[in-house]
Amino acid sequence: MKNSNSNTKLILLHPYIQKQGTSNRLWLLAFVSFFTIAFLLTLIYTRESISLKTTSGSAATMATKSASSVSVGFGNPPLPTTVINTLLLYASRSNDSYHMTHSELKRISDVIRKCSSPCNFLVFGLTQETLLWKALNHNGRTVFIDENRYYAAYFEELHPEIDVFDVQYTTKIRETKELIASAKEQIRNECKPVQNLLFSECKLGINDLPNHVYEVDWDVILIDGPRGDGPDGPGRMSPIFTAGVLARSKKGGNPKTHIFVHDYYRHVERMCGDEFLCKENLVEFNDMLAHFVLEKMDENSFEFCRTNNASSRASASS
């Protein structure tokens, strides 16, 4: 009996051990559940915030587009007639001796006012009227071309709202006849009436302006520069030729272009105007200002003036 009793072992399970294991599992389950819920809440919040940002961004974009479409469609209201007349009056009474008269200013102003908005206005020369042209065409695009690089930079610094580009003229007034003769000889090649002057080697063509200047369909062009005095001055042969090509090479917009040539009493301005803008397109002129209206032409056209060519052919046949 002793031997059998001595080999018998008794195992007791204390209830504390069972409670401790259950407690650990509960804590582990609570810990995992907490982080699972936290992860889900974070995920849901992130998705909602992204959705809200996307919605607000889209709304802002739509609002911007709507505002821009409204501004493009309606634009700023035109200047009142009284304001325009006041500007013209004070500009014509400037103390500077090199300014346009009231009648000259009004002719150009009337064309700008009738121009469909936005009006594209190209001006050769920085003059006393520069700020006036910008103000009169305040709903449109106005670009200025000047021969003096330093003055153009200085003027643009004083008036950041003004777009000015400089050009280096290689022409001289004493070479006017030779340049016109060269352009006539190259009328089917480099000096065509319809072309992109950016790629032209015509001696009278201006080809070093920014690319976008050649892409704009200009409605009004004013030639009041560069200097036209003295045999070594650059003269206005190139601006007149370039204006004629730009007007005939339009791709869209209004097919007509109004071109004004100031100081038309001078020999160079009148001779180049007759050759490249043509008498048949001359609407009105006085001693100082000539107004031409040119229409765009087919790219296969090789005549600047129909009347001149017709008369020359008639004289040649007779």
PDB file of C-alpha atoms in Angstrom:
ATOM      1  CA  MET A   1       0.000   0.000   0.000  1.00  0.00           C
ATOM      2  CA  LYS A   2       2.793   2.353   0.798  1.00  0.00           C
ATOM      3  CA  ASN A   3       4.474   1.645  -2.488  1.00  0.00           C
ATOM      4  CA  SER A   4       1.345   2.312  -4.514  1.00  0.00           C
ATOM      5  CA  ASN A   5       0.495   5.425  -2.533  1.00  0.00           C
ATOM      6  CA  SER A   6       4.009   6.781  -2.793  1.00  0.00           C
ATOM      7  CA  ASN A   7       3.923   6.564  -6.674  1.00  0.00           C
ATOM      8  CA  THR A   8       0.652   8.470  -6.957  1.00  0.00           C
ATOM      9  CA  LYS A   9       1.011  12.199  -7.854  1.00  0.00           C
ATOM     10  CA  LEU A  10      -1.644  14.803  -7.326  1.00  0.00           C
ATOM     11  CA  ILE A  11      -1.902  17.813  -9.699  1.00  0.00           C
ATOM     12  CA  LEU A  12      -3.937  20.755  -8.500  1.00  0.00           C
ATOM     13  CA  LEU A  13      -5.085  23.555 -10.873  1.00  0.00           C
ATOM     14  CA  HIS A  14      -5.255  26.832  -9.109  1.00  0.00           C
ATOM     15  CA  PRO A  15      -8.094  28.974 -10.398  1.00  0.00           C
ATOM     16  CA  TYR A  16      -5.803  32.069 -10.547  1.00  0.00           C
ATOM     17  CA  ILE A  17      -3.888  30.599 -13.530  1.00  0.00           C
ATOM     18  CA  GLN A  18      -7.092  30.300 -15.608  1.00  0.00           C
ATOM     19  CA  LYS A  19      -8.128  33.880 -14.800  1.00  0.00           C
ATOM     20  CA  GLN A  20      -4.658  35.216 -15.720  1.00  0.00           C
ATOM     21  CA  GLY A  21      -4.752  33.547 -19.195  1.00  0.00           C
ATOM     22  CA  THR A  22      -8.237  34.823 -19.926  1.00  0.00           C
ATOM     23  CA  SER A  23      -7.277  38.340 -18.874  1.00  0.00           C
ATOM     24  CA  ASN A  24      -4.265  38.414 -21.194  1.00  0.00           C
ATOM     25  CA  ARG A  25      -6.374  37.317 -24.132  1.00  0.00           C
ATOM     26  CA  LEU A  26      -8.947  40.017 -23.371  1.00  0.00           C
ATOM     27  CA  TRP A  27      -6.289  42.704 -23.247  1.00  0.00           C
ATOM     28  CA  LEU A  28      -4.809  41.488 -26.519  1.00  0.00           C
ATOM     29  CA  LEU A  29      -8.253  41.473 -28.152  1.00  0.00           C
ATOM     30  CA  ALA A  30      -8.977  44.977 -26.870  1.00  0.00           C
ATOM     31  CA  PHE A  31      -5.606  46.229 -28.110  1.00  0.00           C
ATOM     32  CA  VAL A  32      -6.123  44.819 -31.610  1.00  0.00           C
ATOM     33  CA  SER A  33      -9.702  46.098 -31.737  1.00  0.00           C
ATOM     34  CA  PHE A  34      -8.605  49.581 -30.724  1.00  0.00           C
ATOM     35  CA  PHE A  35      -5.993  49.851 -33.447  1.00  0.00           C
ATOM     36  CA  THR A  36      -8.365  48.334 -36.009  1.00  0.00           C
ATOM     37  CA  ILE A  37     -11.031  50.919 -35.208  1.00  0.00           C
ATOM     38  CA  ALA A  38      -8.423  53.698 -35.202  1.00  0.00           C
ATOM     39  CA  PHE A  39      -7.153  52.578 -38.613  1.00  0.00           C
ATOM     40  CA  LEU A  40     -10.664  52.461 -40.069  1.00  0.00           C
ATOM     41  CA  LEU A  41     -11.511  55.902 -38.694  1.00  0.00           C
ATOM     42  CA  THR A  42      -8.280  57.333 -40.120  1.00  0.00           C
ATOM     43  CA  LEU A  43      -8.972  55.769 -43.503  1.00  0.00           C
ATOM     44  CA  ILE A  44     -12.533  57.113 -43.618  1.00  0.00           C
ATOM     45  CA  TYR A  45     -11.441  60.613 -42.565  1.00  0.00           C
ATOM     46  CA  THR A  46      -8.679  60.698 -45.147  1.00  0.00           C
ATOM     47  CA  ARG A  47     -11.011  59.690 -47.957  1.00  0.00           C
ATOM     48  CA  GLU A  48     -13.580  62.294 -46.928  1.00  0.00           C
ATOM     49  CA  SER A  49     -10.981  65.053 -46.734  1.00  0.00           C
ATOM     50  CA  ILE A  50      -9.627  64.144 -50.173  1.00  0.00           C
ATOM     51  CA  SER A  51     -13.150  64.144 -51.558  1.00  0.00           C
ATOM     52  CA  LEU A  52     -13.844  67.548 -50.034  1.00  0.00           C
ATOM     53  CA  LYS A  53     -10.625  69.000 -51.399  1.00  0.00           C
ATOM     54  CA  THR A  54     -11.367  67.608 -54.841  1.00  0.00           C
ATOM     55  CA  THR A  55     -14.884  68.997 -54.747  1.00  0.00           C
ATOM     56  CA  SER A  56     -13.753  72.414 -53.543  1.00  0.00           C
ATOM     57  CA  GLY A  57     -10.940  72.439 -56.080  1.00  0.00           C
ATOM     58  CA  SER A  58     -13.337  71.595 -58.874  1.00  0.00           C
ATOM     59  CA  ALA A  59     -15.746  74.261 -57.671  1.00  0.00           C
ATOM     60  CA  ALA A  60     -12.961  76.814 -57.564  1.00  0.00           C
ATOM     61  CA  THR A  61     -11.815  75.814 -61.031  1.00  0.00           C
ATOM     62  CA  MET A  62     -15.321  76.082 -62.387  1.00  0.00           C
ATOM     63  CA  ALA A  63     -15.762  79.453 -60.725  1.00  0.00           C
ATOM     64  CA  THR A  64     -12.499  80.666 -62.241  1.00  0.00           C
ATOM     65  CA  LYS A  65     -13.484  79.417 -65.672  1.00  0.00           C
ATOM     66  CA  SER A  66     -16.886  81.025 -65.343  1.00  0.00           C
ATOM     67  CA  ALA A  67     -15.345  84.307 -64.284  1.00  0.00           C
ATOM     68  CA  SER A  68     -12.844  84.195 -67.111  1.00  0.00           C
ATOM     69  CA  SER A  69     -15.534  83.349 -69.635  1.00  0.00           C
ATOM     70  CA  VAL A  70     -17.576  86.258 -68.404  1.00  0.00           C
ATOM     71  CA  SER A  71     -14.621  88.607 -68.608  1.00  0.00           C
ATOM     72  CA  VAL A  72     -13.757  87.396 -72.085  1.00  0.00           C
ATOM     73  CA  GLY A  73     -17.332  87.543 -73.236  1.00  0.00           C
ATOM     74  CA  PHE A  74     -18.159  90.960 -71.879  1.00  0.00           C
ATOM     75  CA  GLY A  75     -14.803  92.539 -70.993  1.00  0.00           C
ATOM     76  CA  ASN A  76     -14.455  95.896 -69.356  1.00  0.00           C
ATOM     77  CA  PRO A  77     -16.963  98.519 -70.418  1.00  0.00           C
ATOM     78  CA  PRO A  78     -15.715 100.833 -73.188  1.00  0.00           C
ATOM     79  CA  LEU A  79     -14.393 104.242 -72.320  1.00  0.00           C
ATOM     80  CA  PRO A  80     -17.120 106.902 -72.170  1.00  0.00           C
ATOM     81  CA  THR A  81     -17.105 109.361 -75.041  1.00  0.00           C
ATOM     82  CA  THR A  82     -16.388 112.260 -72.706  1.00  0.00           C
ATOM     83  CA  VAL A  83     -13.253 110.530 -71.401  1.00  0.00           C
ATOM     84  CA  ILE A  84     -12.019 109.828 -74.913  1.00  0.00           C
ATOM     85  CA  ASN A  85     -12.611 113.406 -76.025  1.00  0.00           C
ATOM     86  CA  THR A  86     -10.805 114.711 -72.952  1.00  0.00           C
ATOM     87  CA  LEU A  87      -7.806 112.469 -73.572  1.00  0.00           C
ATOM     88  CA  LEU A  88      -7.629 113.563 -77.205  1.00  0.00           C
ATOM     89  CA  LEU A  89      -7.912 117.214 -76.283  1.00  0.00           C
ATOM     90  CA  TYR A  90      -5.114 117.178 -73.726  1.00  0.00           C
ATOM     91  CA  ALA A  91      -2.880 115.010 -75.909  1.00  0.00           C
ATOM     92  CA  SER A  92      -3.270 117.411 -78.833  1.00  0.00           C
ATOM     93  CA  ARG A  93      -2.389 120.389 -76.626  1.00  0.00           C
ATOM     94  CA  SER A  94       0.895 118.943 -75.405  1.00  0.00           C
ATOM     95  CA  ASN A  95       3.788 121.382 -75.076  1.00  0.00           C
ATOM     96  CA  ASP A  96       5.967 119.026 -77.071  1.00  0.00           C
ATOM     97  CA  SER A  97       6.337 120.135 -80.706  1.00  0.00           C
ATOM     98  CA  TYR A  98       6.400 116.554 -82.025  1.00  0.00           C
ATOM     99  CA  HIS A  99       2.821 115.524 -81.370  1.00  0.00           C
ATOM    100  CA  MET A 100      -0.209 114.826 -83.499  1.00  0.00           C
ATOM    101  CA  THR A 101      -2.977 117.316 -84.003  1.00  0.00           C
ATOM    102  CA  HIS A 102      -6.463 116.786 -82.631  1.00  0.00           C
ATOM    103  CA  SER A 103      -7.856 115.831 -86.044  1.00  0.00           C
ATOM    104  CA  GLU A 104      -5.143 113.215 -86.569  1.00  0.00           C
ATOM    105  CA  LEU A 105      -5.669 111.711 -83.133  1.00  0.00           C
ATOM    106  CA  LYS A 106      -9.421 111.605 -83.636  1.00  0.00           C
ATOM    107  CA  ARG A 107      -9.162 109.718 -86.938  1.00  0.00           C
ATOM    108  CA  ILE A 108      -7.139 106.945 -85.328  1.00  0.00           C
ATOM    109  CA  SER A 109      -9.295 106.986 -82.194  1.00  0.00           C
ATOM    110  CA  ASP A 110     -12.501 106.600 -84.222  1.00  0.00           C
ATOM    111  CA  VAL A 111     -11.149 103.468 -85.901  1.00  0.00           C
ATOM    112  CA  ILE A 112     -10.069 101.965 -82.566  1.00  0.00           C
ATOM    113  CA  ARG A 113     -13.507 102.641 -81.073  1.00  0.00           C
ATOM    114  CA  LYS A 114     -15.219 100.861 -83.977  1.00  0.00           C
ATOM    115  CA  CYS A 115     -12.822  97.933 -83.802  1.00  0.00           C
ATOM    116  CA  SER A 116     -14.386  94.707 -82.524  1.00  0.00           C
ATOM    117  CA  SER A 117     -13.220  93.843 -78.990  1.00  0.00           C
ATOM    118  CA  PRO A 118     -10.597  92.761 -78.232  1.00  0.00           C
ATOM    119  CA  CYS A 119      -8.847  95.002 -80.762  1.00  0.00           C
ATOM    120  CA  ASN A 120      -5.276  94.177 -81.836  1.00  0.00           C
ATOM    121  CA  PHE A 121      -3.289  97.396 -82.267  1.00  0.00           C
ATOM    122  CA  LEU A 122       0.340  97.425 -83.484  1.00  0.00           C
ATOM    123  CA  VAL A 123       2.310 100.680 -83.236  1.00  0.00           C
ATOM    124  CA  PHE A 124       5.724 101.382 -84.759  1.00  0.00           C
ATOM    125  CA  GLY A 125       7.459 104.032 -82.644  1.00  0.00           C
ATOM    126  CA  LEU A 126       7.378 105.208 -79.034  1.00  0.00           C
ATOM    127  CA  THR A 127       6.012 108.760 -79.179  1.00  0.00           C
ATOM    128  CA  GLN A 128       4.211 111.348 -77.095  1.00  0.00           C
ATOM    129  CA  GLU A 129       0.980 109.478 -77.810  1.00  0.00           C
ATOM    130  CA  THR A 130       2.097 106.036 -76.573  1.00  0.00           C
ATOM    131  CA  LEU A 131       0.149 106.105 -73.310  1.00  0.00           C
ATOM    132  CA  LEU A 132      -2.846 107.554 -75.131  1.00  0.00           C
ATOM    133  CA  TRP A 133      -2.972 104.604 -77.559  1.00  0.00           C
ATOM    134  CA  LYS A 134      -2.756 102.166 -74.672  1.00  0.00           C
ATOM    135  CA  ALA A 135      -5.580 103.932 -72.836  1.00  0.00           C
ATOM    136  CA  LEU A 136      -7.866 104.168 -75.873  1.00  0.00           C
ATOM    137  CA  ASN A 137      -7.454 100.449 -76.553  1.00  0.00           C
ATOM    138  CA  HIS A 138      -7.766  99.405 -72.905  1.00  0.00           C
ATOM    139  CA  ASN A 139      -9.921  96.365 -73.736  1.00  0.00           C
ATOM    140  CA  GLY A 140      -7.552  95.124 -76.432  1.00  0.00           C
ATOM    141  CA  ARG A 141      -3.944  94.246 -77.120  1.00  0.00           C
ATOM    142  CA  THR A 142      -1.527  97.068 -77.915  1.00  0.00           C
ATOM    143  CA  VAL A 143       2.092  96.345 -78.850  1.00  0.00           C
ATOM    144  CA  PHE A 144       4.806  98.910 -79.565  1.00  0.00           C
ATOM    145  CA  ILE A 145       7.929  98.500 -81.726  1.00  0.00           C
ATOM    146  CA  ASP A 146      10.853 100.892 -81.315  1.00  0.00           C
ATOM    147  CA  GLU A 147      14.353 101.193 -82.772  1.00  0.00           C
ATOM    148  CA  ASN A 148      16.055 102.249 -79.515  1.00  0.00           C
ATOM    149  CA  ARG A 149      16.698  99.232 -77.309  1.00  0.00           C
ATOM    150  CA  TYR A 150      17.665 101.286 -74.258  1.00  0.00           C
ATOM    151  CA  TYR A 151      14.739 103.682 -74.491  1.00  0.00           C
ATOM    152  CA  ALA A 152      12.336 100.760 -74.975  1.00  0.00           C
ATOM    153  CA  ALA A 153      13.667  99.073 -71.823  1.00  0.00           C
ATOM    154  CA  TYR A 154      13.541 102.367 -69.899  1.00  0.00           C
ATOM    155  CA  PHE A 155       9.981 103.101 -71.032  1.00  0.00           C
ATOM    156  CA  GLU A 156       8.814  99.602 -70.145  1.00  0.00           C
ATOM    157  CA  GLU A 157      10.373  99.960 -66.699  1.00  0.00           C
ATOM    158  CA  LEU A 158       8.481 103.206 -66.129  1.00  0.00           C
ATOM    159  CA  HIS A 159       5.245 101.717 -67.476  1.00  0.00           C
ATOM    160  CA  PRO A 160       5.180  97.927 -66.898  1.00  0.00           C
ATOM    161  CA  GLU A 161       1.732  97.704 -68.457  1.00  0.00           C
ATOM    162  CA  ILE A 162       3.190  98.668 -71.860  1.00  0.00           C
ATOM    163  CA  ASP A 163       4.431  95.917 -74.212  1.00  0.00           C
ATOM    164  CA  VAL A 164       7.481  97.199 -76.096  1.00  0.00           C
ATOM    165  CA  PHE A 165       9.841  95.300 -78.375  1.00  0.00           C
ATOM    166  CA  ASP A 166      12.962  96.701 -79.975  1.00  0.00           C
ATOM    167  CA  VAL A 167      14.091  96.060 -83.533  1.00  0.00           C
ATOM    168  CA  GLN A 168      17.442  96.763 -85.180  1.00  0.00           C
ATOM    169  CA  TYR A 169      16.833  98.374 -88.572  1.00  0.00           C
ATOM    170  CA  THR A 170      19.462  97.788 -91.258  1.00  0.00           C
ATOM    171  CA  THR A 171      17.923 100.105 -93.858  1.00  0.00           C
ATOM    172  CA  LYS A 172      19.001 103.649 -94.735  1.00  0.00           C
ATOM    173  CA  ILE A 173      16.907 106.360 -96.338  1.00  0.00           C
ATOM    174  CA  ARG A 174      19.453 106.959 -99.096  1.00  0.00           C
ATOM    175  CA  GLU A 175      18.948 103.315-100.194  1.00  0.00           C
ATOM    176  CA  THR A 176      15.164 103.577-100.563  1.00  0.00           C
ATOM    177  CA  LYS A 177      15.001 103.191-104.349  1.00  0.00           C
ATOM    178  CA  GLU A 178      17.389 100.227-104.344  1.00  0.00           C
ATOM    179  CA  LEU A 179      15.440  98.509-101.564  1.00  0.00           C
ATOM    180  CA  ILE A 180      12.139  98.955-103.383  1.00  0.00           C
ATOM    181  CA  ALA A 181      13.665  97.612-106.607  1.00  0.00           C
ATOM    182  CA  SER A 182      15.040  94.593-104.710  1.00  0.00           C
ATOM    183  CA  ALA A 183      11.635  93.875-103.197  1.00  0.00           C
ATOM    184  CA  LYS A 184      10.014  93.953-106.638  1.00  0.00           C
ATOM    185  CA  GLU A 185      12.598  91.525-107.996  1.00  0.00           C
ATOM    186  CA  GLN A 186      11.962  89.106-105.111  1.00  0.00           C
ATOM    187  CA  ILE A 187       8.163  89.451-105.127  1.00  0.00           C
ATOM    188  CA  ARG A 188       7.699  85.737-105.905  1.00  0.00           C
ATOM    189  CA  ASN A 189      10.281  84.579-103.384  1.00  0.00           C
ATOM    190  CA  GLU A 190      11.509  86.358-100.262  1.00  0.00           C
ATOM    191  CA  CYS A 191       9.363  89.497-100.644  1.00  0.00           C
ATOM    192  CA  LYS A 192       5.959  87.923-101.310  1.00  0.00           C
ATOM    193  CA  PRO A 193       2.879  89.950-100.263  1.00  0.00           C
ATOM    194  CA  VAL A 194       1.553  86.958 -98.282  1.00  0.00           C
ATOM    195  CA  GLN A 195       4.029  85.135 -96.037  1.00  0.00           C
ATOM    196  CA  ASN A 196       5.297  84.622 -92.505  1.00  0.00           C
ATOM    197  CA  LEU A 197       8.038  87.233 -92.218  1.00  0.00           C
ATOM    198  CA  LEU A 198       9.642  85.305 -89.384  1.00  0.00           C
ATOM    199  CA  PHE A 199      11.210  83.062 -92.038  1.00  0.00           C
ATOM    200  CA  SER A 200      11.787  85.751 -94.675  1.00  0.00           C
ATOM    201  CA  GLU A 201      15.107  87.133 -95.889  1.00  0.00           C
ATOM    202  CA  CYS A 202      13.569  90.097 -97.691  1.00  0.00           C
ATOM    203  CA  LYS A 203      15.663  93.221 -97.069  1.00  0.00           C
ATOM    204  CA  LEU A 204      12.571  95.266 -96.269  1.00  0.00           C
ATOM    205  CA  GLY A 205      10.901  92.670 -94.060  1.00  0.00           C
ATOM    206  CA  ILE A 206      11.237  92.775 -90.261  1.00  0.00           C
ATOM    207  CA  ASN A 207      11.947  89.209 -89.159  1.00  0.00           C
ATOM    208  CA  ASP A 208      13.448  89.522 -85.672  1.00  0.00           C
ATOM    209  CA  LEU A 209      10.361  90.255 -83.583  1.00  0.00           C
ATOM    210  CA  PRO A 210       8.963  87.709 -81.079  1.00  0.00           C
ATOM    211  CA  ASN A 211       7.151  84.831 -82.766  1.00  0.00           C
ATOM    212  CA  HIS A 212       3.708  85.728 -81.428  1.00  0.00           C
ATOM    213  CA  VAL A 213       3.811  89.145 -83.122  1.00  0.00           C
ATOM    214  CA  TYR A 214       3.603  87.402 -86.501  1.00  0.00           C
ATOM    215  CA  GLU A 215       0.773  85.145 -85.345  1.00  0.00           C
ATOM    216  CA  VAL A 216      -1.603  87.925 -84.249  1.00  0.00           C
ATOM    217  CA  ASP A 217      -4.251  89.144 -86.688  1.00  0.00           C
ATOM    218  CA  TRP A 218      -3.699  92.883 -86.320  1.00  0.00           C
ATOM    219  CA  ASP A 219      -6.780  95.082 -86.741  1.00  0.00           C
ATOM    220  CA  VAL A 220      -5.056  98.467 -86.665  1.00  0.00           C
ATOM    221  CA  ILE A 221      -1.410  99.325 -87.458  1.00  0.00           C
ATOM    222  CA  LEU A 222       0.101 102.761 -86.902  1.00  0.00           C
ATOM    223  CA  ILE A 223       3.469 103.674 -88.442  1.00  0.00           C
ATOM    224  CA  ASP A 224       4.967 106.603 -86.552  1.00  0.00           C
ATOM    225  CA  GLY A 225       8.554 105.411 -86.356  1.00  0.00           C
ATOM    226  CA  PRO A 226      11.473 104.949 -86.680  1.00  0.00           C
ATOM    227  CA  ARG A 227      13.330 108.157 -87.464  1.00  0.00           C
ATOM    228  CA  GLY A 228      12.730 109.398 -90.978  1.00  0.00           C
ATOM    229  CA  ASP A 229      15.124 112.324 -91.187  1.00  0.00           C
ATOM    230  CA  GLY A 230      18.591 112.417 -92.780  1.00  0.00           C
ATOM    231  CA  PRO A 231      20.048 110.125 -95.464  1.00  0.00           C
ATOM    232  CA  ASP A 232      21.512 107.714 -92.895  1.00  0.00           C
ATOM    233  CA  GLY A 233      18.355 107.375 -90.846  1.00  0.00           C
ATOM    234  CA  PRO A 234      16.600 103.975 -90.950  1.00  0.00           C
ATOM    235  CA  GLY A 235      13.446 105.432 -92.472  1.00  0.00           C
ATOM    236  CA  ARG A 236      10.017 103.799 -92.458  1.00  0.00           C
ATOM    237  CA  MET A 237      10.415 101.593 -95.517  1.00  0.00           C
ATOM    238  CA  SER A 238      10.563  98.379 -93.455  1.00  0.00           C
ATOM    239  CA  PRO A 239       7.555  99.155 -91.211  1.00  0.00           C
ATOM    240  CA  ILE A 240       5.431 100.067 -94.249  1.00  0.00           C
ATOM    241  CA  PHE A 241       6.412  96.904 -96.135  1.00  0.00           C
ATOM    242  CA  THR A 242       5.969  94.763 -92.995  1.00  0.00           C
ATOM    243  CA  ALA A 243       2.558  96.264 -92.224  1.00  0.00           C
ATOM    244  CA  GLY A 244       1.406  95.503 -95.761  1.00  0.00           C
ATOM    245  CA  VAL A 245       2.496  91.866 -95.477  1.00  0.00           C
ATOM    246  CA  LEU A 246       0.950  91.399 -92.012  1.00  0.00           C
ATOM    247  CA  ALA A 247      -2.384  92.784 -93.248  1.00  0.00           C
ATOM    248  CA  ARG A 248      -2.465  90.562 -96.347  1.00  0.00           C
ATOM    249  CA  SER A 249      -1.345  87.441 -94.433  1.00  0.00           C
ATOM    250  CA  LYS A 250      -4.072  87.372 -91.779  1.00  0.00           C
ATOM    251  CA  LYS A 251      -5.437  83.930 -90.949  1.00  0.00           C
ATOM    252  CA  GLY A 252      -8.630  84.890 -89.142  1.00  0.00           C
ATOM    253  CA  GLY A 253     -10.509  87.714 -87.477  1.00  0.00           C
ATOM    254  CA  ASN A 254     -11.596  90.730 -89.473  1.00  0.00           C
ATOM    255  CA  PRO A 255     -10.292  90.401 -93.052  1.00  0.00           C
ATOM    256  CA  LYS A 256      -9.654  94.158 -93.159  1.00  0.00           C
ATOM    257  CA  THR A 257      -6.734  95.978 -91.536  1.00  0.00           C
ATOM    258  CA  HIS A 258      -6.532  99.740 -91.000  1.00  0.00           C
ATOM    259  CA  ILE A 259      -3.019 101.097 -91.539  1.00  0.00           C
ATOM    260  CA  PHE A 260      -2.098 104.671 -90.647  1.00  0.00           C
ATOM    261  CA  VAL A 261       1.144 106.259 -91.877  1.00  0.00           C
ATOM    262  CA  HIS A 262       2.197 109.431 -90.098  1.00  0.00           C
ATOM    263  CA  ASP A 263       4.389 112.124 -91.725  1.00  0.00           C
ATOM    264  CA  TYR A 264       2.953 111.150 -95.077  1.00  0.00           C
ATOM    265  CA  TYR A 265       4.180 114.404 -96.622  1.00  0.00           C
ATOM    266  CA  ARG A 266       7.713 113.010 -96.767  1.00  0.00           C
ATOM    267  CA  HIS A 267       9.001 111.416 -99.945  1.00  0.00           C
ATOM    268  CA  VAL A 268       9.922 108.016 -98.443  1.00  0.00           C
ATOM    269  CA  GLU A 269       6.586 107.513 -96.656  1.00  0.00           C
ATOM    270  CA  ARG A 270       4.579 108.415 -99.759  1.00  0.00           C
ATOM    271  CA  MET A 271       6.693 106.366-102.163  1.00  0.00           C
ATOM    272  CA  CYS A 272       6.630 103.211 -99.996  1.00  0.00           C
ATOM    273  CA  GLY A 273       2.949 103.730 -99.262  1.00  0.00           C
ATOM    274  CA  ASP A 274       2.178 103.792-102.972  1.00  0.00           C
ATOM    275  CA  GLU A 275       4.259 100.661-103.611  1.00  0.00           C
ATOM    276  CA  PHE A 276       3.258  98.392-100.728  1.00  0.00           C
ATOM    277  CA  LEU A 277      -0.028  99.776 -99.326  1.00  0.00           C
ATOM    278  CA  CYS A 278      -1.340 100.987-102.698  1.00  0.00           C
ATOM    279  CA  LYS A 279      -3.326 104.022-103.758  1.00  0.00           C
ATOM    280  CA  GLU A 280      -6.388 101.859-104.381  1.00  0.00           C
ATOM    281  CA  ASN A 281      -6.491 101.161-100.619  1.00  0.00           C
ATOM    282  CA  LEU A 282      -6.061 104.799 -99.575  1.00  0.00           C
ATOM    283  CA  VAL A 283      -9.196 105.927 -97.738  1.00  0.00           C
ATOM    284  CA  GLU A 284      -8.180 109.466 -96.758  1.00  0.00           C
ATOM    285  CA  PHE A 285      -5.080 111.533 -96.181  1.00  0.00           C
ATOM    286  CA  ASN A 286      -3.780 114.973 -95.493  1.00  0.00           C
ATOM    287  CA  ASP A 287      -0.204 116.233 -95.483  1.00  0.00           C
ATOM    288  CA  MET A 288       0.601 114.418 -92.240  1.00  0.00           C
ATOM    289  CA  LEU A 289      -1.568 111.293 -91.937  1.00  0.00           C
ATOM    290  CA  ALA A 290      -2.618 108.679 -94.503  1.00  0.00           C
ATOM    291  CA  HIS A 291      -5.265 106.033 -93.819  1.00  0.00           C
ATOM    292  CA  PHE A 292      -5.204 102.761 -95.791  1.00  0.00           C
ATOM    293  CA  VAL A 293      -7.563  99.789 -95.513  1.00  0.00           C
ATOM    294  CA  LEU A 294      -6.115  96.486 -96.730  1.00  0.00           C
ATOM    295  CA  GLU A 295      -7.796  93.100 -97.041  1.00  0.00           C
ATOM    296  CA  LYS A 296      -6.193  89.699 -96.584  1.00  0.00           C
ATOM    297  CA  MET A 297      -5.109  87.960 -99.775  1.00  0.00           C
ATOM    298  CA  ASP A 298      -4.678  84.433-101.052  1.00  0.00           C
ATOM    299  CA  GLU A 299      -1.254  82.951-100.318  1.00  0.00           C
ATOM    300  CA  ASN A 300      -0.654  82.467-104.048  1.00  0.00           C
ATOM    301  CA  SER A 301      -0.976  86.204-104.740  1.00  0.00           C
ATOM    302  CA  PHE A 302       2.152  87.912-106.007  1.00  0.00           C
ATOM    303  CA  GLU A 303       0.949  91.475-106.496  1.00  0.00           C
ATOM    304  CA  PHE A 304       0.900  94.228-103.924  1.00  0.00           C
ATOM    305  CA  CYS A 305      -1.227  96.616-105.984  1.00  0.00           C
ATOM    306  CA  ARG A 306      -3.732  95.564-108.627  1.00  0.00           C
ATOM    307  CA  THR A 307      -4.042  99.039-110.132  1.00  0.00           C
ATOM    308  CA  ASN A 308      -0.331  99.669-110.555  1.00  0.00           C
ATOM    309  CA  ASN A 309       0.250  96.302-112.150  1.00  0.00           C
ATOM    310  CA  ALA A 310      -2.721  96.687-114.454  1.00  0.00           C
ATOM    311  CA  SER A 311      -1.534 100.116-115.605  1.00  0.00           C
ATOM    312  CA  SER A 312       2.007  98.873-116.126  1.00  0.00           C
ATOM    313  CA  ARG A 313       0.760  95.932-118.210  1.00  0.00           C
ATOM    314  CA  ALA A 314      -1.439  98.255-120.253  1.00  0.00           C
ATOM    315  CA  SER A 315       1.441 100.644-120.945  1.00  0.00           C
ATOM    316  CA  ALA A 316       3.700  97.738-121.845  1.00  0.00           C
ATOM    317  CA  SER A 317       1.178  96.276-124.315  1.00  0.00           C
ATOM    318  CA  SER A 318       0.649  99.662-125.997  1.00  0.00           C
TER     319      SER A 318
END
